[in-house]
Short mmCIF file of C-alpha atoms and ligand atoms in Angstrom, two decimals:
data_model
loop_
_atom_site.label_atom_id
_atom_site.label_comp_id
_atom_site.label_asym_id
_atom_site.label_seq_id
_atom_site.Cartn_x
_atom_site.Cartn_y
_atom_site.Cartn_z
CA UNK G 714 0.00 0.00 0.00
CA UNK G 715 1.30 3.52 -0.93
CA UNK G 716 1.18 6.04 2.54
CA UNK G 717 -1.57 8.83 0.70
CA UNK G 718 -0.05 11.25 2.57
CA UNK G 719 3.24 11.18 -0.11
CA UNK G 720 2.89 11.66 -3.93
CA UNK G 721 3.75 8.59 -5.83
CA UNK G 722 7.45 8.14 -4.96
CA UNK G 723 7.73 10.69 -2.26
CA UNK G 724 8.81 14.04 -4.58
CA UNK G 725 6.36 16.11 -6.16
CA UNK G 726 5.40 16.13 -9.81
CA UNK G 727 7.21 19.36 -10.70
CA UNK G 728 10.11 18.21 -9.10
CA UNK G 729 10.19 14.70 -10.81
CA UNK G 730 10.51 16.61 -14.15
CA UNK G 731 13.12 18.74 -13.43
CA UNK G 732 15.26 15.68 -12.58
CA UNK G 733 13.99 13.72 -15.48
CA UNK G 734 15.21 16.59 -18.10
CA UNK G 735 18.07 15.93 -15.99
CA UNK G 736 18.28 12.41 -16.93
CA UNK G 737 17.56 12.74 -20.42
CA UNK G 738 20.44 15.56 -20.80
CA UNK G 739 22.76 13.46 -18.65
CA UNK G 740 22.25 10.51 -21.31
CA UNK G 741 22.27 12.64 -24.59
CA UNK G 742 25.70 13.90 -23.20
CA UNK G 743 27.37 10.16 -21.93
CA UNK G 744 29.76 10.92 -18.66
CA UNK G 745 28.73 15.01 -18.35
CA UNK G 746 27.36 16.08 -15.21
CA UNK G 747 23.96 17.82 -15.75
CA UNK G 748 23.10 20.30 -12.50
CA UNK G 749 20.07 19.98 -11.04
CA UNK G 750 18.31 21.79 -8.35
CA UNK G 751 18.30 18.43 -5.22
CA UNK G 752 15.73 18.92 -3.01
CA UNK G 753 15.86 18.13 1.15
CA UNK G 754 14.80 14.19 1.20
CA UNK G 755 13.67 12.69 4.65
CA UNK G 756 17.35 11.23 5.17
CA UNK G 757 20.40 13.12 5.58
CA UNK G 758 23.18 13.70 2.73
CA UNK G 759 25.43 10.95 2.70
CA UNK G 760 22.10 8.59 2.88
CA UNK G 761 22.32 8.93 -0.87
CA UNK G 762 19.78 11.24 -1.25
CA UNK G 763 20.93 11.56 -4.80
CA UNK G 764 20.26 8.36 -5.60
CA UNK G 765 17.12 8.72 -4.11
CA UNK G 766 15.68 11.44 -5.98
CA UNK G 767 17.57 9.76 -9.49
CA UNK G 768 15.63 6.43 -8.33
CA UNK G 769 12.19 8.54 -7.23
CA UNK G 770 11.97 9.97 -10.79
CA UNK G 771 12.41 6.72 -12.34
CA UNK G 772 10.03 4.27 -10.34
CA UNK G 773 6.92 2.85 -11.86
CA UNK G 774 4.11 1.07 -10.05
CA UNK G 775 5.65 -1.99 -11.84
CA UNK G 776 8.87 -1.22 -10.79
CA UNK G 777 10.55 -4.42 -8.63
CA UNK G 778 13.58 -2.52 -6.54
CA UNK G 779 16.61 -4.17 -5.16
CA UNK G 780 18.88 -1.26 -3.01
CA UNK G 781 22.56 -2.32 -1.90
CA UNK G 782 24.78 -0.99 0.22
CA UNK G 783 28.48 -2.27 -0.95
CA UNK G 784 27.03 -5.13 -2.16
CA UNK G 785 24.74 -5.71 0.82
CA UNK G 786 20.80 -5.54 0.99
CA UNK G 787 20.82 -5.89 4.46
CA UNK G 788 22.83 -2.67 6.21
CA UNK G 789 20.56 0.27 7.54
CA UNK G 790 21.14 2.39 4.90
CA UNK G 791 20.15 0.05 2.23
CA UNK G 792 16.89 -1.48 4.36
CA UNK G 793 15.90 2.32 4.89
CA UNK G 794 15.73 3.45 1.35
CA UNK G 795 14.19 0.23 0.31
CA UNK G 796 11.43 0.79 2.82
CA UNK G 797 11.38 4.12 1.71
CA UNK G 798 10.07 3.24 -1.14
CA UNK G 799 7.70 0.35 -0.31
CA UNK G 800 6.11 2.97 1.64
CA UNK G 801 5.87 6.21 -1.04
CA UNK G 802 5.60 4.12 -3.89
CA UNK G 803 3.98 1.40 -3.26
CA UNK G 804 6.67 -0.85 -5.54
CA UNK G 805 7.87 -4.68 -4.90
CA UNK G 806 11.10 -5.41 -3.69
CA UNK G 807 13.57 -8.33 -3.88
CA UNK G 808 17.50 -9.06 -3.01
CA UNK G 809 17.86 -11.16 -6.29
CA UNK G 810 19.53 -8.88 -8.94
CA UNK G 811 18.29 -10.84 -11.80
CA UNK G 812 14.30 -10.09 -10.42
CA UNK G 813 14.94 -6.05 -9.41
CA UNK G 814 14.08 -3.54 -12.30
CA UNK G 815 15.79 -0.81 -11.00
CA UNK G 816 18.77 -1.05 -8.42
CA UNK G 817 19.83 1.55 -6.69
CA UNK G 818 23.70 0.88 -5.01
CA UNK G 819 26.25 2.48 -3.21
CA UNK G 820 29.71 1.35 -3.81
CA UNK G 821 29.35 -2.24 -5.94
CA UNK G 822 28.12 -3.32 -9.14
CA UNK G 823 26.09 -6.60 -8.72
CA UNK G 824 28.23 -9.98 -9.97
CA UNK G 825 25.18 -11.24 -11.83
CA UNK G 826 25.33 -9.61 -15.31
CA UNK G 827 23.01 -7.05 -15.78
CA UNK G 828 20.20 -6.75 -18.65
CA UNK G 829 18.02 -4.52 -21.14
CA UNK G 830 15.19 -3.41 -18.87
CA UNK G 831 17.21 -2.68 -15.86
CA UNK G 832 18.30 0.09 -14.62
CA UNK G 833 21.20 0.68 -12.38
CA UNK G 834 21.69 3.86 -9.81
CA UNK G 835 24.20 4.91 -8.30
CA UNK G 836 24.61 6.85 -5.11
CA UNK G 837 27.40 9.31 -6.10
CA UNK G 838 29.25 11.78 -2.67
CA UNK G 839 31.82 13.17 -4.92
CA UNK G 840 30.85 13.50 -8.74
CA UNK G 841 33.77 15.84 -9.88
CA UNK G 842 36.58 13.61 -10.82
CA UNK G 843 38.89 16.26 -10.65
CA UNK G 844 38.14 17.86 -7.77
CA UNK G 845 41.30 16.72 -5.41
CA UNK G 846 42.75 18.35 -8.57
CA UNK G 847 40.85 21.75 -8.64
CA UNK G 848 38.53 22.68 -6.16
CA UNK G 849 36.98 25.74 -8.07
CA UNK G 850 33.80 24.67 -9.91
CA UNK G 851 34.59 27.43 -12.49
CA UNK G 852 37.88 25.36 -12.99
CA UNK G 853 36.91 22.26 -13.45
CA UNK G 854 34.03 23.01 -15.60
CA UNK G 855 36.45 24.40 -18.35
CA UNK G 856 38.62 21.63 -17.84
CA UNK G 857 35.89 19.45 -19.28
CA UNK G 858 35.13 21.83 -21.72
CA UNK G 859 38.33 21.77 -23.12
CA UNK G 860 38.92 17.99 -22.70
CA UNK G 861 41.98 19.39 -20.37
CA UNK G 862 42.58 16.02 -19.16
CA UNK G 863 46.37 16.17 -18.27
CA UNK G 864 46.32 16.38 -14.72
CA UNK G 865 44.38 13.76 -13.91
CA UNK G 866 46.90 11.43 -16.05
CA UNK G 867 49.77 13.44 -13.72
CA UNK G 868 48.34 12.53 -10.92
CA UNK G 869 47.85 8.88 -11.48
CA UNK G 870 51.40 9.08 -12.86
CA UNK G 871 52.52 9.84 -9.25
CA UNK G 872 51.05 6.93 -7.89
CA UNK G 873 53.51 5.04 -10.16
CA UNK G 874 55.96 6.53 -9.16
CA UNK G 875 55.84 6.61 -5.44
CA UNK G 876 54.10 2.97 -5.24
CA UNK G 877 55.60 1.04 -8.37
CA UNK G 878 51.63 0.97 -9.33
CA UNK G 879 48.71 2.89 -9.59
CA UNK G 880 47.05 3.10 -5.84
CA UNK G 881 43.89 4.36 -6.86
CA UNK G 882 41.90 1.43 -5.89
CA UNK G 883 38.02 2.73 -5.56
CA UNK G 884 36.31 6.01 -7.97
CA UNK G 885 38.55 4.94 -10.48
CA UNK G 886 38.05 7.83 -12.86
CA UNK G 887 36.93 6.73 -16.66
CA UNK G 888 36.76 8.22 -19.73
CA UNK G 889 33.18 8.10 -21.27
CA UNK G 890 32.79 7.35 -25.47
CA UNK G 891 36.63 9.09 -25.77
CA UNK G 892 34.96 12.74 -24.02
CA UNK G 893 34.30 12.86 -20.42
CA UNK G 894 36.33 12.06 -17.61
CA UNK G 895 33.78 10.87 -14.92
CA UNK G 896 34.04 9.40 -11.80
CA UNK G 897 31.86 5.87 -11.41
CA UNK G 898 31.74 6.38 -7.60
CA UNK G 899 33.56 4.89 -5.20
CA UNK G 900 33.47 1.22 -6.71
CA UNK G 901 36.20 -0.55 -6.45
CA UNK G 902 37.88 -0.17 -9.43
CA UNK G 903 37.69 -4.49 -9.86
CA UNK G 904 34.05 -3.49 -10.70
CA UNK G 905 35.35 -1.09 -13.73
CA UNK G 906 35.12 -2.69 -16.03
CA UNK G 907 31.64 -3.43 -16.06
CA UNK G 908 30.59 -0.28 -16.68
CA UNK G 909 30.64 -0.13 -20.51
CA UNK G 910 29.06 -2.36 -22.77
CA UNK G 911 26.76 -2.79 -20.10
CA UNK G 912 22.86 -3.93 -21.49
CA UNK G 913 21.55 -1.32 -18.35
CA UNK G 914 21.27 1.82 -18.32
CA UNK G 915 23.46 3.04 -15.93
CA UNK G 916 22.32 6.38 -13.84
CA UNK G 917 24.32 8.26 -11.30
CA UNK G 918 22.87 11.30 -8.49
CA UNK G 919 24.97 13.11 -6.22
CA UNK G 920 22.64 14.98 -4.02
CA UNK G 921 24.75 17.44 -2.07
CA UNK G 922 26.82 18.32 -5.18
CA UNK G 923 23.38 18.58 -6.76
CA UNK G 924 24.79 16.65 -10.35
CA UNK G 925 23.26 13.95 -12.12
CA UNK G 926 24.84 12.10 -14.72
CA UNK G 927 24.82 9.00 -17.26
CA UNK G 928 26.09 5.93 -18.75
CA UNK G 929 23.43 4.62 -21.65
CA UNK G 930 23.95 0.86 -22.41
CA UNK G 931 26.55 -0.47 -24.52
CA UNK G 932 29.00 2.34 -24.32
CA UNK G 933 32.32 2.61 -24.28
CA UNK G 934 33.51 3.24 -20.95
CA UNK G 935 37.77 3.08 -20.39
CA UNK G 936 39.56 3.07 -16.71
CA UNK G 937 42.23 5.86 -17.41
CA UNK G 938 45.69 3.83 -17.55
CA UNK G 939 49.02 4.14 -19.42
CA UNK G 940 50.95 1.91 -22.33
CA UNK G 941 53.36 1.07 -19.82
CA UNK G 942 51.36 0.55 -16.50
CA UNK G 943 47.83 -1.07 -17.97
CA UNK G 944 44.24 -0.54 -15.46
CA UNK G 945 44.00 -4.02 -13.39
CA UNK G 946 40.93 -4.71 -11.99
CA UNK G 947 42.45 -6.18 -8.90
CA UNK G 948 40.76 -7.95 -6.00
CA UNK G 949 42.00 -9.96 -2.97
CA UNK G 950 43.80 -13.37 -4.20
CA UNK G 951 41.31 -15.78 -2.45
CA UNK G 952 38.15 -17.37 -3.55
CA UNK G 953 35.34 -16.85 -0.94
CA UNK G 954 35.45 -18.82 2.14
CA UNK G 955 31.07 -19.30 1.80
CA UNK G 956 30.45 -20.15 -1.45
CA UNK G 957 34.21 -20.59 -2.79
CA UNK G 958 33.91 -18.48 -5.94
CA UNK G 959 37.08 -17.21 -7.45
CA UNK G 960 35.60 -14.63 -9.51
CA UNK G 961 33.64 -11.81 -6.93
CA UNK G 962 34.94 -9.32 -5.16
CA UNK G 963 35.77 -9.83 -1.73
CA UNK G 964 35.32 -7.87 1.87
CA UNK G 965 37.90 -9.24 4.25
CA UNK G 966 36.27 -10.10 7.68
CA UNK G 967 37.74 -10.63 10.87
CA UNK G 968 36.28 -13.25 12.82
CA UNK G 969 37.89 -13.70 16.20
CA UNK G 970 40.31 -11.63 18.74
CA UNK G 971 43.29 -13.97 17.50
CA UNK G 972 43.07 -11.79 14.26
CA UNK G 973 41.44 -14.43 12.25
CA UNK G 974 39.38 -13.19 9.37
CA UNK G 975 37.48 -14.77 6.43
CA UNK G 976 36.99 -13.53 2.86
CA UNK G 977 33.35 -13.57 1.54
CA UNK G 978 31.88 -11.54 -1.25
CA UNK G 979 30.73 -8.35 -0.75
CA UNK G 980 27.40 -9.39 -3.08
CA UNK G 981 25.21 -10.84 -0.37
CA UNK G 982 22.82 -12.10 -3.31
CA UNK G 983 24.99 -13.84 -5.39
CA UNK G 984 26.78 -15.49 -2.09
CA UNK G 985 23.72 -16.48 -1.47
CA UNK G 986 22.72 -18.39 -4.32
CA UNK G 987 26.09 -19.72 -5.27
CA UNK G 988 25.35 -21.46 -1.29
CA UNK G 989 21.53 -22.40 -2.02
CA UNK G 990 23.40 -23.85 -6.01
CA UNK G 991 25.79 -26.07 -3.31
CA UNK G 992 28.91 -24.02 -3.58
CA UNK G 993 30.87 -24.54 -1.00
CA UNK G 994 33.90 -22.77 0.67
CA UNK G 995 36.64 -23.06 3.20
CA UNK G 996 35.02 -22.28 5.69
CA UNK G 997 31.23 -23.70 5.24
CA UNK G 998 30.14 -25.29 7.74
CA UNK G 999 30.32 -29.36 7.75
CA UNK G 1000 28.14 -30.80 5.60
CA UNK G 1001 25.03 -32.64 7.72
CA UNK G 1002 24.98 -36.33 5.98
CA UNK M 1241 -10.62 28.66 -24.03
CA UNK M 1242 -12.22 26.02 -25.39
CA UNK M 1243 -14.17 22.63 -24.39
CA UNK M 1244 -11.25 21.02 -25.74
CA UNK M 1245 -8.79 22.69 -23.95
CA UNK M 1246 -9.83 21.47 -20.44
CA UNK M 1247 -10.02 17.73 -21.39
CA UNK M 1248 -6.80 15.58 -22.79
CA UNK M 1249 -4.42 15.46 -19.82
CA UNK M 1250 -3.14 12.68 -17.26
CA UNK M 1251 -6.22 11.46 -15.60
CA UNK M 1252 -3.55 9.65 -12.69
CA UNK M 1253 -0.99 12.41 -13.06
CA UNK M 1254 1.66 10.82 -11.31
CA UNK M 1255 1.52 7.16 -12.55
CA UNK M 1256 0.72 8.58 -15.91
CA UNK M 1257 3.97 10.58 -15.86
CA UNK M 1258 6.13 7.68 -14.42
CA UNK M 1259 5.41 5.16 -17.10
CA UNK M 1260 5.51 7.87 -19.57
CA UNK M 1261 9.01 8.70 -18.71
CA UNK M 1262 10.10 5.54 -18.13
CA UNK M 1263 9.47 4.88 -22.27
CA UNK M 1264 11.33 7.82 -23.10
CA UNK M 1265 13.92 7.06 -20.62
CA UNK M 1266 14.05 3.72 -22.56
CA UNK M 1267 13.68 5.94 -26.24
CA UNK M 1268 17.03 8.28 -25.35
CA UNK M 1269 18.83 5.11 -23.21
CA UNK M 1270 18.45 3.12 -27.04
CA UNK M 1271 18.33 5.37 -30.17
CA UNK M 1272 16.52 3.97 -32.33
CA UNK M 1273 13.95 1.80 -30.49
CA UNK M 1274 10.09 2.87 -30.73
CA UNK M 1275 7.95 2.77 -27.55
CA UNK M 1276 4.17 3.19 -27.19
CA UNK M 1277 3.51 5.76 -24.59
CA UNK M 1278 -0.49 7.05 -23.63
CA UNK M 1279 -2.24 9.78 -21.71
CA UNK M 1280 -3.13 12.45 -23.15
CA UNK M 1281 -5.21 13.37 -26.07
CA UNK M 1282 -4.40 16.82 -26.87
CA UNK M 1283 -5.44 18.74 -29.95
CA UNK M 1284 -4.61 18.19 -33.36
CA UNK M 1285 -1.91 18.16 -34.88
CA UNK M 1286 -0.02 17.00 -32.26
CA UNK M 1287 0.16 13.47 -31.71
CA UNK M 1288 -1.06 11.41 -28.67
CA UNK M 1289 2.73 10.68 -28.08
CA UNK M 1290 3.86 14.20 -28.11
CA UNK M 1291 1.35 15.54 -26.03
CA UNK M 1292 1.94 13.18 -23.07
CA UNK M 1293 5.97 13.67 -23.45
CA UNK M 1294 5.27 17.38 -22.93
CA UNK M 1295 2.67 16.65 -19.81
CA UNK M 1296 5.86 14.34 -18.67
CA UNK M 1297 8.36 16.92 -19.35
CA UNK M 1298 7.71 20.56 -19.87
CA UNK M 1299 5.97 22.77 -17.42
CA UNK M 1300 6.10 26.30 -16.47
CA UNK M 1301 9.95 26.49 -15.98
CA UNK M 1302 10.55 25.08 -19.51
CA UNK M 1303 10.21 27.54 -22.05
CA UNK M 1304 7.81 25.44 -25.34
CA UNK M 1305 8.00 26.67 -28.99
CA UNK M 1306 5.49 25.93 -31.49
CA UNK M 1307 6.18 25.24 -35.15
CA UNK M 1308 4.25 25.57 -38.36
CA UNK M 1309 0.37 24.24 -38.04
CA UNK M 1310 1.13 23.02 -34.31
CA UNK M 1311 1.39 27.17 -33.19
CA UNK M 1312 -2.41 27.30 -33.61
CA UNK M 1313 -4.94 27.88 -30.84
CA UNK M 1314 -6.54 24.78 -29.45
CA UNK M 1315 -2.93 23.82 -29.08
CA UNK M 1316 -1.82 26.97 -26.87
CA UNK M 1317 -4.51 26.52 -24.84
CA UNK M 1318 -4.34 22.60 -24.60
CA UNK M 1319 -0.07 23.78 -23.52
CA UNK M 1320 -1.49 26.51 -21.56
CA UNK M 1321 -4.03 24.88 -19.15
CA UNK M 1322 -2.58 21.44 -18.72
CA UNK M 1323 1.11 22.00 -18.73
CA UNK M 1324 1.86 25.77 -17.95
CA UNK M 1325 4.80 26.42 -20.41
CA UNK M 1326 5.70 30.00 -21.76
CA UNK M 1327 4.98 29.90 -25.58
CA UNK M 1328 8.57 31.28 -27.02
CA UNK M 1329 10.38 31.80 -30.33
CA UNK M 1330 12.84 29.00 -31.29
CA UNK M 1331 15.54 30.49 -30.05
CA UNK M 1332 14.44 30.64 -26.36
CA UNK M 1333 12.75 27.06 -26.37
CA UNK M 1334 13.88 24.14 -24.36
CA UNK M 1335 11.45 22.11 -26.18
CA UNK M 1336 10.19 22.65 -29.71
CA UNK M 1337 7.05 20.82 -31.48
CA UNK M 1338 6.20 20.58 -34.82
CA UNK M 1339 6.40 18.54 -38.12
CA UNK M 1340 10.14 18.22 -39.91
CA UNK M 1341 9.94 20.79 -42.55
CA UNK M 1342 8.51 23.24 -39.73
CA UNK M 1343 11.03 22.67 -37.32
CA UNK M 1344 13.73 24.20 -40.31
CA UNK M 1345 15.85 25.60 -39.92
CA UNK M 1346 17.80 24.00 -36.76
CA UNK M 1347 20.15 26.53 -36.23
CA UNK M 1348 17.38 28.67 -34.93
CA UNK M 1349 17.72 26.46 -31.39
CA UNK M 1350 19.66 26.43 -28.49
CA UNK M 1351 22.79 23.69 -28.96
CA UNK M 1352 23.57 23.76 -25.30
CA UNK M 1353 26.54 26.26 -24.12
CA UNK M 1354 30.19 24.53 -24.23
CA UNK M 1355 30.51 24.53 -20.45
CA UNK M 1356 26.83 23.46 -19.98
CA UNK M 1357 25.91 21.24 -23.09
CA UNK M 1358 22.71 20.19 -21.14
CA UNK M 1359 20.94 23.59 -22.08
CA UNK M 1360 20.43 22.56 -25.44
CA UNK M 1361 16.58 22.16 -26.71
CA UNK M 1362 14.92 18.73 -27.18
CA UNK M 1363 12.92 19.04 -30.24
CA UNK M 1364 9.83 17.21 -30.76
CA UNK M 1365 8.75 15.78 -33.83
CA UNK M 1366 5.39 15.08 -35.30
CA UNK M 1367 5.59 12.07 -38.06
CA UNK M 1368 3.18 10.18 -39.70
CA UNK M 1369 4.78 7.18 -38.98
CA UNK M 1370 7.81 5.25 -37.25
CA UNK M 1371 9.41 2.16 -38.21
CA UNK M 1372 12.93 0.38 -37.83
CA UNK M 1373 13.94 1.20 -41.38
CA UNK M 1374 16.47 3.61 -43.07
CA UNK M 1375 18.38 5.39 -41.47
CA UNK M 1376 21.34 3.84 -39.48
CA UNK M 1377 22.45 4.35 -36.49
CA UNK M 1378 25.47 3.75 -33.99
CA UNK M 1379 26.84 4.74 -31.07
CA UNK M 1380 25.97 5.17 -27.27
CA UNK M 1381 23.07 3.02 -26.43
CA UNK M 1382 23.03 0.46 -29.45
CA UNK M 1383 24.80 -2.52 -29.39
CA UNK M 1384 25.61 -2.89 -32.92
CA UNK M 1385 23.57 -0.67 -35.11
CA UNK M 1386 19.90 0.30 -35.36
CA UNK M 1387 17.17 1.63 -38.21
CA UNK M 1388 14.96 4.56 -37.72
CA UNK M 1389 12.49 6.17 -40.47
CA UNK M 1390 14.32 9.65 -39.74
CA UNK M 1391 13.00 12.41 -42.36
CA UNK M 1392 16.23 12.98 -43.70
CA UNK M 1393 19.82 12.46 -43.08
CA UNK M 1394 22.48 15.32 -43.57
CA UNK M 1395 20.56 17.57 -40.33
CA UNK M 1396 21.16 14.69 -37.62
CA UNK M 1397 24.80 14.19 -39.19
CA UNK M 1398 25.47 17.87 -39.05
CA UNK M 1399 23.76 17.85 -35.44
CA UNK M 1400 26.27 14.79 -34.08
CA UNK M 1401 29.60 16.76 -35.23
CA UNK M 1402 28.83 19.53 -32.95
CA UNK M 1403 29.10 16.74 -29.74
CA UNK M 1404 29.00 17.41 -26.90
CA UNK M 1405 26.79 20.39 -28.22
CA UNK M 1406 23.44 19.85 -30.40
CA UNK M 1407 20.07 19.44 -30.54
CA UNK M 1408 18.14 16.16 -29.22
CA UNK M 1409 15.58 14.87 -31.19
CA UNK M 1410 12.12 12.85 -29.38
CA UNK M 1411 10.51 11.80 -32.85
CA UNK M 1412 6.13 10.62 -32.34
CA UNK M 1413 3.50 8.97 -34.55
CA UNK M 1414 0.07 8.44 -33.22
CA UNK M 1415 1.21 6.52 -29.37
CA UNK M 1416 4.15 5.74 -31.09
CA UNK M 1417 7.86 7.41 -29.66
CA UNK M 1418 11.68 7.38 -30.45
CA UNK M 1419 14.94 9.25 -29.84
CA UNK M 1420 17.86 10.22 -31.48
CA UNK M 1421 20.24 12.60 -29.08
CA UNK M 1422 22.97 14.21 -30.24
CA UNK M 1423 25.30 11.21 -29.14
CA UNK M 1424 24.13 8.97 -32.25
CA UNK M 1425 26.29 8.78 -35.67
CA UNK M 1426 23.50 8.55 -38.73
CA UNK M 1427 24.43 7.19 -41.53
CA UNK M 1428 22.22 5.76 -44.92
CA UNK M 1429 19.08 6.30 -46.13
CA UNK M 1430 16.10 8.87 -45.23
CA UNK M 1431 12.25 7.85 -45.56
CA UNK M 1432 10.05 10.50 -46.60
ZN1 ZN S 574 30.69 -16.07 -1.78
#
């Protein structure tokens, strides 16, 4: 049941087109962030309220939502926004990412491939990628106008130098189509490369910076990198020690005061079905016979 | 005003709006693709397509100009009553209607500013009919390449050179919508 005293999906109607020009701009122009004007949402900044409002403008009653939080559909944040919505909009909800229509995230890409029909949103804290570089707005605004991309390439450049390796390991900055230089938010960069050629469409809010941006499906999305030191999408050298896969990104977790600690993926869904498929890992527990 | 003016919008505004967008989310997301979208029945000549994507999109802070037999009364008022928009020349609109040869020439509309490409206008096109032939198209948002009945071809390829500037393009016939932004390469064969 939708709470009557909202409009559908909280925001009201004028509102809801203002971001969805937003949207539409944000996808005509791959990687640029469109400005829009982000409204106070009944959770503070850092809640992704972006996300929110991106999600809120996109929801249909027939809309089936899945919300993560680094990979998880369980944490506070991620149970809160998914009530959210149960409550303004009235929509189904599910943890399998195959099922959810729209999936709103913060910090992960699901493992399970994603498909036409979905859509993917991302809660975004810092959208300017070069930002650390240039904090005036102004700045950085031309920069992207004039595809003045150099620093960015000088600063990752550094991180060879001082660590053998590039240490950027999460926002990863991209280049979008061979234009924009956008960050993906702060994924780890192992999830990279799934941004482009992705069948989703791929949306991204950042309420306090008040920018919206977008990836359309099957574009070309490339982790900055050099001929010499190539992008690795890196990830802890284990397989996980629930369902033993060797190909999901892992959250290391410490498990006793002896300093023992367990690697598990940090996709609670697809853990969970590699488990329920019979997967097994080092550290399930004995099989009952 | 007339009779007609009062009756044609979104019945279930906000449902009406969501589904709505969520086709021409679709229509932008994958140039090329056609998507039936319904709600409103405004006045002729517009189409039932391109009056709901201007319930679902323009509204009194998004300026609307009307081209050729589309700037006639019973539409103002339909735009007027249901949707709020100031009526503007080409040059101020963020959204333009009209048929193809009405909507010439494009350089009369805003191609977005080169620090804020988003400003540019979406223009919306009234066809007699859509289908997945001529035209080809690549780039952002098709997988390999897709057909579109666009009414010609050297306008959209002039349009795509000025990237990350240029005009965006909604195209409707009867329920019937499709997109072709800026982003898309055209290539081949127009359909009159
Ligand atoms: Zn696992």
């Amino acid at each position: 049941m939708t709470d009557q005293a909202y409009n559908f999906a909280y925001l009201d109607e004028q509102t809801k087109r203002m971001i969805r020009r937003a949207i539409l701009k944000g996808l005509a122009v791959p990687g640029y962030q469109v400005p829009f004007a982000s409204r106070e949402m009944p959770m503070p900044y850092g809640w992704g309220t972006g996300g929110v409002q991106v999600t809120a403008a996109c929801l249909t009653p027939e809309d089936v939502l899945k919300v993560i939080d680094q990979g998880a559909d369980d944490t506070t944040n991620a149970v809160s926004i998914r009530k959210f919505f149960q409550r303004t909009a009235g929509v189904r909800v599910t943890e399998s990412t195959g099922e959810a229509s729209v999936i709103q995230t913060r910090h992960r890409i699901p493992e399970a491939p994603l498909r036409e029909g979905q859509i993917l949103v991302y809660q975004v804290p810092i959208p300017e990628p070069l930002r650390f570089l240039e904090p005036r707005e102004a700045e950085t605004r031309k920069m992207h106008e004039l595809e003045e991309y150099g620093l960015m390439h000088v600063k990752l450049y550094e991180d060879i130098a001082r660590h053998g390796e590039i240490a950027t390991s999460y926002a990863y900055p991209v280049k979008v189509e061979g234009r924009y230089v956008m960050d993906p938010s702060p994924i780890p960069k192992f999830d990279n490369p799934k941004l482009g050629d992705c069948p989703a469409i791929q949306l991204f809010g950042a309420g306090r910076e008040q920018r919206i941006y977008a990836v359309p499906p099957y574009t070309q999305v490339v982790s900055l990198d050099f001929d010499d030191h190539p992008f690795v999408a890196s990830k802890a050298p284990h397989d996980c020690d629930l369902c033993g896969a060797d190909e999901s990104y892992l959250d290391e977790v410490i498990i006793d005061d002896a300093g023992g600690r367990m690697f598990v993926c940090s996709d609670t869904d697809f853990c969970a079905g590699r488990q329920a498929a019979g997967h097994r890992g080092r550290l399930s527990p004995a099989e009952v016979v | 005003m007339t009779g007609i003016a009062l009756g044609g919008g979104f019945s279930h505004p906000p449902e009406q709006a969501a589904r709505a967008f969520r086709a021409v989310l679709e229509a932008v997301s994958r140039p090329g693709t056609i998507w039936t979208v319904e709600g409103a029945v405004p006045p002729a000549p517009l189409t039932v397509a391109a009056g709901t994507v201007l319930l679902t999109l323009a509204d009194g802070t998004a300026p609307v100009h009307l081209a050729g037999d589309a700037d006639c009364q019973p539409v103002r008022d339909w735009i007027t009553f249901h949707i709020g928009a100031p009526l503007v020349g080409a040059e101020g609109a963020m959204f333009a209607v009209g048929r193809w040869q009405d909507l010439l020439p494009l350089g009369r509309f805003h191609p977005g500013d080169p620090d804020y490409p988003d400003r540019a206008a979406t223009l919306i096109v009234l066809m007699n009919d859509l289908t997945n032939a001529g035209a080809r198209l690549t780039g952002p948002g098709i997988k390999d390449a897709a057909r579109l009945s666009l009414p010609e071809i050297a306008a959209f390829q002039r349009n795509a050179v000025q990237f990350p500037l240029g005009l965006d393009f909604i195209f409707t016939a009867g329920d019937r919508v499709a997109a072709l932004p800026r982003s898309t390469k055209v290539e081949g064969a127009a359909c009159m």
